[in-house]
Amino acid sequence: MKVLVDQDRCQGHGRCYAIEPDLFEPVDDDGHSGFLPDGLSANDADLLARVAEVSANCPEQAITIDESESAQR
Ligand code: F3S
């Protein structure tokens, strides 16, 4: 399981790191976002819920949660 910030979609609106500054941060001067933790385990239900909330608030729908087998840690 992995959180992805699509840098082509992200326009630097900053809602993600405003809502969850412990999980997301700006990675450049344009405010594009990066996800801080390396990955999520399947047991991180609370963390997953927080990321899902942020994902729902991104106007560009740039934040996705990859739940494929290859993305599991
Ligand atoms: Fe980018 Fe969406 Fe955050 S546009 S800065 S990922 S709220």
CSV table of N, CA and C and ligand atoms in Angstrom, one decimal:
chain,number,residue,atom,x,y,z
A,1,MET,N,0.8,-1.2,0.0
A,1,MET,CA,0.0,0.0,0.0
A,1,MET,C,0.9,1.2,0.0
A,2,LYS,N,0.6,2.2,-0.9
A,2,LYS,CA,1.5,3.3,-1.0
A,2,LYS,C,0.6,4.6,-1.4
A,3,VAL,N,1.0,5.7,-0.8
A,3,VAL,CA,0.3,7.0,-1.1
A,3,VAL,C,1.1,7.7,-2.3
A,4,LEU,N,0.4,8.0,-3.3
A,4,LEU,CA,1.0,8.7,-4.4
A,4,LEU,C,0.5,10.1,-4.6
A,5,VAL,N,1.4,11.0,-4.8
A,5,VAL,CA,1.0,12.4,-5.2
A,5,VAL,C,1.4,12.6,-6.7
A,6,ASP,N,0.4,12.7,-7.5
A,6,ASP,CA,0.7,12.8,-9.0
A,6,ASP,C,1.2,14.2,-9.2
A,7,GLN,N,2.5,14.4,-9.5
A,7,GLN,CA,3.1,15.7,-9.7
A,7,GLN,C,2.6,16.4,-11.0
A,8,ASP,N,2.0,15.6,-11.9
A,8,ASP,CA,1.4,16.2,-13.1
A,8,ASP,C,0.1,16.9,-12.8
A,9,ARG,N,-0.6,16.3,-11.8
A,9,ARG,CA,-1.9,16.8,-11.4
A,9,ARG,C,-1.8,17.9,-10.4
A,10,CYS,N,-0.9,17.7,-9.4
A,10,CYS,CA,-0.8,18.6,-8.3
A,10,CYS,C,-0.5,20.0,-8.9
A,11,GLN,N,-1.3,21.0,-8.4
A,11,GLN,CA,-1.1,22.4,-8.8
A,11,GLN,C,-0.7,23.3,-7.6
A,12,GLY,N,-0.3,22.7,-6.5
A,12,GLY,CA,0.2,23.4,-5.4
A,12,GLY,C,-0.9,24.1,-4.6
A,13,HIS,N,-2.1,23.6,-4.5
A,13,HIS,CA,-3.2,24.2,-3.8
A,13,HIS,C,-2.9,24.2,-2.2
A,14,GLY,N,-2.2,23.2,-1.8
A,14,GLY,CA,-1.7,23.2,-0.4
A,14,GLY,C,-2.7,22.7,0.6
A,15,ARG,N,-3.8,22.2,0.2
A,15,ARG,CA,-4.8,21.8,1.2
A,15,ARG,C,-4.3,20.6,1.9
A,16,CYS,N,-3.5,19.7,1.2
A,16,CYS,CA,-3.1,18.5,1.8
A,16,CYS,C,-2.2,18.8,3.1
A,17,TYR,N,-1.2,19.6,2.9
A,17,TYR,CA,-0.3,19.9,4.1
A,17,TYR,C,-0.9,20.9,5.0
A,18,ALA,N,-2.0,21.6,4.6
A,18,ALA,CA,-2.7,22.4,5.6
A,18,ALA,C,-3.5,21.5,6.5
A,19,ILE,N,-4.1,20.4,6.0
A,19,ILE,CA,-4.9,19.5,6.7
A,19,ILE,C,-4.1,18.6,7.5
A,20,GLU,N,-3.0,18.0,6.9
A,20,GLU,CA,-2.2,17.0,7.6
A,20,GLU,C,-0.7,17.3,7.4
A,21,PRO,N,-0.2,18.3,8.2
A,21,PRO,CA,1.2,18.7,8.0
A,21,PRO,C,2.2,17.6,8.4
A,22,ASP,N,1.7,16.6,9.2
A,22,ASP,CA,2.6,15.6,9.6
A,22,ASP,C,2.7,14.5,8.5
A,23,LEU,N,1.9,14.6,7.5
A,23,LEU,CA,1.9,13.6,6.4
A,23,LEU,C,2.3,14.1,5.1
A,24,PHE,N,2.0,15.4,4.8
A,24,PHE,CA,2.4,16.0,3.5
A,24,PHE,C,3.2,17.3,3.7
A,25,GLU,N,4.0,17.6,2.8
A,25,GLU,CA,4.8,18.8,2.8
A,25,GLU,C,5.1,19.3,1.4
A,26,PRO,N,5.2,20.7,1.3
A,26,PRO,CA,5.6,21.2,0.0
A,26,PRO,C,7.0,20.8,-0.3
A,27,VAL,N,7.2,20.4,-1.6
A,27,VAL,CA,8.5,19.9,-2.0
A,27,VAL,C,9.3,20.8,-2.9
A,28,ASP,N,8.6,22.0,-3.3
A,28,ASP,CA,9.3,22.9,-4.2
A,28,ASP,C,8.7,24.3,-4.0
A,29,ASP,N,9.2,25.3,-4.6
A,29,ASP,CA,8.8,26.7,-4.4
A,29,ASP,C,7.4,26.9,-5.0
A,30,ASP,N,6.9,26.0,-5.8
A,30,ASP,CA,5.5,26.1,-6.4
A,30,ASP,C,4.5,25.5,-5.5
A,31,GLY,N,4.9,24.9,-4.4
A,31,GLY,CA,4.0,24.3,-3.4
A,31,GLY,C,3.5,22.9,-3.8
A,32,HIS,N,4.1,22.3,-4.7
A,32,HIS,CA,3.8,20.9,-5.0
A,32,HIS,C,4.0,20.1,-3.8
A,33,SER,N,3.2,19.0,-3.7
A,33,SER,CA,3.2,18.2,-2.4
A,33,SER,C,3.9,16.9,-2.5
A,34,GLY,N,4.5,16.5,-1.4
A,34,GLY,CA,5.0,15.2,-1.3
A,34,GLY,C,4.5,14.5,0.0
A,35,PHE,N,4.4,13.2,-0.1
A,35,PHE,CA,3.9,12.4,1.1
A,35,PHE,C,5.2,12.0,1.9
A,36,LEU,N,5.1,12.2,3.2
A,36,LEU,CA,6.3,12.1,4.1
A,36,LEU,C,6.6,10.6,4.4
A,37,PRO,N,5.7,9.8,5.0
A,37,PRO,CA,6.0,8.5,5.3
A,37,PRO,C,6.3,7.6,4.0
A,38,ASP,N,7.2,6.7,4.2
A,38,ASP,CA,7.6,5.8,3.0
A,38,ASP,C,6.4,5.0,2.5
A,39,GLY,N,5.6,4.6,3.4
A,39,GLY,CA,4.5,3.7,2.9
A,39,GLY,C,3.5,3.5,4.1
A,40,LEU,N,2.5,2.8,3.8
A,40,LEU,CA,1.5,2.4,4.8
A,40,LEU,C,1.4,0.9,4.9
A,41,SER,N,1.3,0.4,6.1
A,41,SER,CA,1.0,-1.0,6.2
A,41,SER,C,-0.6,-1.2,6.2
A,42,ALA,N,-1.0,-2.3,5.8
A,42,ALA,CA,-2.4,-2.6,5.8
A,42,ALA,C,-3.1,-2.4,7.1
A,43,ASN,N,-2.3,-2.4,8.2
A,43,ASN,CA,-2.9,-2.2,9.5
A,43,ASN,C,-3.1,-0.7,9.9
A,44,ASP,N,-2.6,0.2,9.1
A,44,ASP,CA,-2.6,1.6,9.4
A,44,ASP,C,-4.0,2.2,9.1
A,45,ALA,N,-5.0,1.7,9.7
A,45,ALA,CA,-6.4,2.1,9.3
A,45,ALA,C,-6.6,3.5,9.6
A,46,ASP,N,-6.1,4.0,10.7
A,46,ASP,CA,-6.3,5.4,11.1
A,46,ASP,C,-5.6,6.3,10.1
A,47,LEU,N,-4.3,6.0,9.8
A,47,LEU,CA,-3.5,6.7,8.9
A,47,LEU,C,-4.2,6.7,7.5
A,48,LEU,N,-4.7,5.6,7.1
A,48,LEU,CA,-5.3,5.4,5.8
A,48,LEU,C,-6.5,6.3,5.7
A,49,ALA,N,-7.3,6.4,6.8
A,49,ALA,CA,-8.5,7.3,6.9
A,49,ALA,C,-8.1,8.7,6.7
A,50,ARG,N,-7.0,9.1,7.4
A,50,ARG,CA,-6.5,10.5,7.3
A,50,ARG,C,-6.1,10.8,5.9
A,51,VAL,N,-5.4,9.9,5.2
A,51,VAL,CA,-5.0,10.1,3.8
A,51,VAL,C,-6.2,10.2,2.9
A,52,ALA,N,-7.2,9.4,3.2
A,52,ALA,CA,-8.4,9.4,2.3
A,52,ALA,C,-9.1,10.7,2.5
A,53,GLU,N,-9.1,11.2,3.7
A,53,GLU,CA,-9.8,12.5,3.9
A,53,GLU,C,-9.0,13.6,3.1
A,54,VAL,N,-7.7,13.6,3.2
A,54,VAL,CA,-6.9,14.6,2.4
A,54,VAL,C,-7.1,14.4,0.9
A,55,SER,N,-7.1,13.2,0.5
A,55,SER,CA,-7.3,12.9,-0.9
A,55,SER,C,-8.6,13.5,-1.4
A,56,ALA,N,-9.7,13.3,-0.6
A,56,ALA,CA,-11.0,13.8,-1.0
A,56,ALA,C,-11.0,15.4,-1.0
A,57,ASN,N,-10.1,16.0,-0.4
A,57,ASN,CA,-10.0,17.5,-0.3
A,57,ASN,C,-9.1,18.1,-1.3
A,58,CYS,N,-8.4,17.3,-2.1
A,58,CYS,CA,-7.5,17.8,-3.1
A,58,CYS,C,-8.3,18.2,-4.4
A,59,PRO,N,-8.4,19.4,-4.8
A,59,PRO,CA,-9.2,19.8,-5.9
A,59,PRO,C,-8.7,19.2,-7.2
A,60,GLU,N,-7.5,18.8,-7.3
A,60,GLU,CA,-6.9,18.2,-8.5
A,60,GLU,C,-7.0,16.7,-8.5
A,61,GLN,N,-7.5,16.1,-7.4
A,61,GLN,CA,-7.5,14.7,-7.3
A,61,GLN,C,-6.1,14.0,-7.6
A,62,ALA,N,-5.1,14.7,-7.0
A,62,ALA,CA,-3.7,14.3,-7.2
A,62,ALA,C,-3.3,13.2,-6.3
A,63,ILE,N,-4.0,13.0,-5.2
A,63,ILE,CA,-3.5,12.0,-4.2
A,63,ILE,C,-4.3,10.7,-4.3
A,64,THR,N,-3.6,9.7,-4.5
A,64,THR,CA,-4.2,8.4,-4.6
A,64,THR,C,-3.5,7.4,-3.7
A,65,ILE,N,-4.3,6.4,-3.3
A,65,ILE,CA,-3.7,5.3,-2.5
A,65,ILE,C,-3.7,4.0,-3.3
A,66,ASP,N,-2.4,3.6,-3.5
A,66,ASP,CA,-2.2,2.4,-4.3
A,66,ASP,C,-2.2,1.2,-3.4
A,67,GLU,N,-3.2,0.4,-3.6
A,67,GLU,CA,-3.4,-0.8,-2.8
A,67,GLU,C,-3.0,-2.1,-3.5
A,68,SER,N,-2.3,-2.0,-4.6
A,68,SER,CA,-1.8,-3.1,-5.3
A,68,SER,C,-0.8,-4.0,-4.5
A,69,GLU,N,-0.7,-5.2,-4.9
A,69,GLU,CA,0.2,-6.1,-4.2
A,69,GLU,C,1.6,-5.6,-4.2
A,70,SER,N,2.0,-5.1,-5.4
A,70,SER,CA,3.4,-4.6,-5.5
A,70,SER,C,3.8,-3.4,-4.7
A,71,ALA,N,2.7,-2.7,-4.2
A,71,ALA,CA,3.0,-1.5,-3.4
A,71,ALA,C,3.0,-1.9,-1.9
A,72,GLN,N,2.7,-3.1,-1.6
A,72,GLN,CA,2.7,-3.4,-0.2
A,72,GLN,C,4.2,-3.6,0.4
A,73,ARG,N,4.3,-3.2,1.6
A,73,ARG,CA,5.7,-3.3,2.2
A,73,ARG,C,5.8,-4.6,3.0
B,1,F3S,FE1,-1.2,19.4,-4.7
B,1,F3S,FE2,-3.7,18.7,-4.1
B,1,F3S,FE3,-2.0,19.1,-2.2
B,1,F3S,S1,-3.1,20.1,-5.7
B,1,F3S,S2,-0.6,20.7,-2.9
B,1,F3S,S3,-1.8,17.5,-3.7
B,1,F3S,S4,-4.1,19.7,-2.1
